[in-house]
Amino acid sequence: MINRRHDENAHRPTTIRAVPHPDELDARGIPISCPHCRARRDWLLLNVREHVFIRCRCAYEWHEPDLTRAFFEQHFTAPEEEWGDFDTAMRALAFDGLLAGTTWD
Ligand SMILES: [Zn+2]
C-alpha cells in the first residue's frame, strides 16, 4: 500500500495499491504493449480509487480503462507492503525505470 500526497495541504493521502503482473495482459483480446518501449509483459498494476493504471519497467505509466477495479481485485494477492511515498515504492518494486528493457527468463 502506498500513500501518495498530492500536496502538503492534502487532507488525506490517496491510497494506491500495487500488484506486479509478470505475464501478458490482454483485456481486449490483444496483448497490451507499452506505448513507450513496446514491452509486452512484466507490469505493475496500480489501483487508485476506481481506476487501474499500468506501469512498465521503463517507468511509463498510463490509465488503462479496459482494466477494471474488479480485475485488479482478482489479481491483488501480493502481501501488503507500505511505503511513505510513491517514488520510494517504485524504487522498492524496481519500477523506477532502472530495469527498462530488462527481460526475465
Ligand atoms: Zn515501457
PDB file of C-alpha atoms and ligand atoms in Angstrom:
ATOM      1  CA  MET A   1       0.000   0.000   0.000  1.00  0.00           C
ATOM      2  CA  ILE A   2       1.346   3.383  -0.971  1.00  0.00           C
ATOM      3  CA  ASN A   3       0.260   6.719   0.312  1.00  0.00           C
ATOM      4  CA  ARG A   4       0.783   9.465  -2.211  1.00  0.00           C
ATOM      5  CA  ARG A   5       0.355  13.029  -1.085  1.00  0.00           C
ATOM      6  CA  HIS A   6      -0.537  15.426  -3.856  1.00  0.00           C
ATOM      7  CA  ASP A   7       0.492  18.438  -1.806  1.00  0.00           C
ATOM      8  CA  GLU A   8       1.327  19.431   1.728  1.00  0.00           C
ATOM      9  CA  ASN A   9      -2.200  20.634   2.384  1.00  0.00           C
ATOM     10  CA  ALA A  10      -3.970  17.473   1.272  1.00  0.00           C
ATOM     11  CA  HIS A  11      -6.479  16.412   3.893  1.00  0.00           C
ATOM     12  CA  ARG A  12      -5.738  12.764   3.441  1.00  0.00           C
ATOM     13  CA  PRO A  13      -3.345  10.920   1.174  1.00  0.00           C
ATOM     14  CA  THR A  14      -4.556   8.971  -1.819  1.00  0.00           C
ATOM     15  CA  THR A  15      -4.092   5.268  -1.262  1.00  0.00           C
ATOM     16  CA  ILE A  16      -2.511   3.451  -4.158  1.00  0.00           C
ATOM     17  CA  ARG A  17      -2.373  -0.326  -4.211  1.00  0.00           C
ATOM     18  CA  ALA A  18       0.187  -2.014  -6.395  1.00  0.00           C
ATOM     19  CA  VAL A  19       0.474  -5.589  -7.613  1.00  0.00           C
ATOM     20  CA  PRO A  20       3.090  -6.976 -10.012  1.00  0.00           C
ATOM     21  CA  HIS A  21       1.790  -8.786 -13.097  1.00  0.00           C
ATOM     22  CA  PRO A  22       4.692 -10.635 -14.793  1.00  0.00           C
ATOM     23  CA  ASP A  23       2.655 -12.040 -17.669  1.00  0.00           C
ATOM     24  CA  GLU A  24       0.965 -10.512 -20.684  1.00  0.00           C
ATOM     25  CA  LEU A  25      -2.293  -8.654 -20.273  1.00  0.00           C
ATOM     26  CA  ASP A  26      -4.951  -8.942 -22.937  1.00  0.00           C
ATOM     27  CA  ALA A  27      -8.034  -7.208 -21.609  1.00  0.00           C
ATOM     28  CA  ARG A  28      -9.173  -6.523 -25.198  1.00  0.00           C
ATOM     29  CA  GLY A  29      -8.024  -9.866 -26.606  1.00  0.00           C
ATOM     30  CA  ILE A  30      -4.877  -8.143 -27.848  1.00  0.00           C
ATOM     31  CA  PRO A  31      -1.776  -8.218 -25.632  1.00  0.00           C
ATOM     32  CA  ILE A  32      -1.217  -4.794 -24.152  1.00  0.00           C
ATOM     33  CA  SER A  33       2.138  -3.273 -25.033  1.00  0.00           C
ATOM     34  CA  CYS A  34       3.912  -0.289 -23.571  1.00  0.00           C
ATOM     35  CA  PRO A  35       3.458   2.770 -25.830  1.00  0.00           C
ATOM     36  CA  HIS A  36       6.898   3.945 -24.775  1.00  0.00           C
ATOM     37  CA  CYS A  37       9.215   0.904 -25.017  1.00  0.00           C
ATOM     38  CA  ARG A  38       6.990  -1.777 -26.648  1.00  0.00           C
ATOM     39  CA  ALA A  39       7.326  -4.196 -23.715  1.00  0.00           C
ATOM     40  CA  ARG A  40       4.503  -6.718 -23.700  1.00  0.00           C
ATOM     41  CA  ARG A  41       4.709  -8.128 -20.185  1.00  0.00           C
ATOM     42  CA  ASP A  42       6.099  -7.583 -16.696  1.00  0.00           C
ATOM     43  CA  TRP A  43       3.722  -4.900 -15.479  1.00  0.00           C
ATOM     44  CA  LEU A  44       2.852  -3.245 -12.248  1.00  0.00           C
ATOM     45  CA  LEU A  45      -0.865  -2.709 -11.807  1.00  0.00           C
ATOM     46  CA  LEU A  46      -1.832   0.328  -9.776  1.00  0.00           C
ATOM     47  CA  ASN A  47      -5.256   0.863  -8.286  1.00  0.00           C
ATOM     48  CA  VAL A  48      -6.234   4.411  -7.407  1.00  0.00           C
ATOM     49  CA  ARG A  49      -9.841   4.690  -6.267  1.00  0.00           C
ATOM     50  CA  GLU A  50     -11.884   3.192  -9.145  1.00  0.00           C
ATOM     51  CA  HIS A  51      -9.113   3.449 -11.716  1.00  0.00           C
ATOM     52  CA  VAL A  52      -6.460   0.961 -12.737  1.00  0.00           C
ATOM     53  CA  PHE A  53      -3.168   2.124 -14.173  1.00  0.00           C
ATOM     54  CA  ILE A  54      -0.425   0.074 -15.774  1.00  0.00           C
ATOM     55  CA  ARG A  55       3.202   0.864 -15.096  1.00  0.00           C
ATOM     56  CA  CYS A  56       6.022  -0.517 -17.216  1.00  0.00           C
ATOM     57  CA  ARG A  57       9.586  -1.327 -16.164  1.00  0.00           C
ATOM     58  CA  CYS A  58      10.650   1.738 -18.155  1.00  0.00           C
ATOM     59  CA  ALA A  59       8.596   3.802 -15.644  1.00  0.00           C
ATOM     60  CA  TYR A  60       5.981   4.734 -18.258  1.00  0.00           C
ATOM     61  CA  GLU A  61       2.552   4.734 -16.637  1.00  0.00           C
ATOM     62  CA  TRP A  62      -0.876   5.072 -18.154  1.00  0.00           C
ATOM     63  CA  HIS A  63      -4.546   4.720 -17.309  1.00  0.00           C
ATOM     64  CA  GLU A  64      -5.996   1.554 -18.828  1.00  0.00           C
ATOM     65  CA  PRO A  65      -9.795   1.875 -18.994  1.00  0.00           C
ATOM     66  CA  ASP A  66     -10.171  -1.769 -20.073  1.00  0.00           C
ATOM     67  CA  LEU A  67      -8.826  -2.932 -16.732  1.00  0.00           C
ATOM     68  CA  THR A  68     -11.469  -2.631 -14.072  1.00  0.00           C
ATOM     69  CA  ARG A  69     -11.145  -2.456 -10.339  1.00  0.00           C
ATOM     70  CA  ALA A  70     -12.723  -5.936 -10.196  1.00  0.00           C
ATOM     71  CA  PHE A  71      -9.905  -7.217 -12.407  1.00  0.00           C
ATOM     72  CA  PHE A  72      -7.407  -5.665 -10.027  1.00  0.00           C
ATOM     73  CA  GLU A  73      -9.069  -7.282  -7.014  1.00  0.00           C
ATOM     74  CA  GLN A  74      -8.797 -10.688  -8.710  1.00  0.00           C
ATOM     75  CA  HIS A  75      -5.044 -10.269  -9.075  1.00  0.00           C
ATOM     76  CA  PHE A  76      -4.324  -8.494  -5.821  1.00  0.00           C
ATOM     77  CA  THR A  77      -2.790 -11.321  -3.839  1.00  0.00           C
ATOM     78  CA  ALA A  78       0.624  -9.884  -3.018  1.00  0.00           C
ATOM     79  CA  PRO A  79       1.422  -9.398   0.652  1.00  0.00           C
ATOM     80  CA  GLU A  80       0.625  -5.869   1.633  1.00  0.00           C
ATOM     81  CA  GLU A  81       3.550  -3.537   1.974  1.00  0.00           C
ATOM     82  CA  GLU A  82       3.534   0.100   2.856  1.00  0.00           C
ATOM     83  CA  TRP A  83       5.713   2.939   1.656  1.00  0.00           C
ATOM     84  CA  GLY A  84       5.734   6.548   2.691  1.00  0.00           C
ATOM     85  CA  ASP A  85       5.773   7.947  -0.797  1.00  0.00           C
ATOM     86  CA  PHE A  86       5.268   6.876  -4.373  1.00  0.00           C
ATOM     87  CA  ASP A  87       8.863   7.309  -5.573  1.00  0.00           C
ATOM     88  CA  THR A  88      10.201   5.127  -2.753  1.00  0.00           C
ATOM     89  CA  ALA A  89       7.642   2.472  -3.618  1.00  0.00           C
ATOM     90  CA  MET A  90       8.580   2.499  -7.294  1.00  0.00           C
ATOM     91  CA  ARG A  91      12.263   2.094  -6.410  1.00  0.00           C
ATOM     92  CA  ALA A  92      11.465  -0.723  -3.975  1.00  0.00           C
ATOM     93  CA  LEU A  93       9.466  -2.515  -6.671  1.00  0.00           C
ATOM     94  CA  ALA A  94      12.100  -1.785  -9.345  1.00  0.00           C
ATOM     95  CA  PHE A  95       9.579   0.112 -11.462  1.00  0.00           C
ATOM     96  CA  ASP A  96      11.517   3.368 -11.446  1.00  0.00           C
ATOM     97  CA  GLY A  97      12.918   2.838 -14.936  1.00  0.00           C
ATOM     98  CA  LEU A  98      16.244   1.361 -13.862  1.00  0.00           C
ATOM     99  CA  LEU A  99      15.337  -2.041 -15.313  1.00  0.00           C
ATOM    100  CA  ALA A 100      13.902  -0.680 -18.564  1.00  0.00           C
ATOM    101  CA  GLY A 101      14.356  -3.203 -21.339  1.00  0.00           C
ATOM    102  CA  THR A 102      15.282  -5.980 -18.947  1.00  0.00           C
ATOM    103  CA  THR A 103      13.723  -9.346 -19.675  1.00  0.00           C
ATOM    104  CA  TRP A 104      13.432 -12.134 -17.170  1.00  0.00           C
ATOM    105  CA  ASP A 105      13.842 -15.672 -18.478  1.00  0.00           C
TER     106      ASP A 105
HETATM  107 ZN    ZN B   1       7.794   0.604 -21.249  1.00  0.00          ZN
END
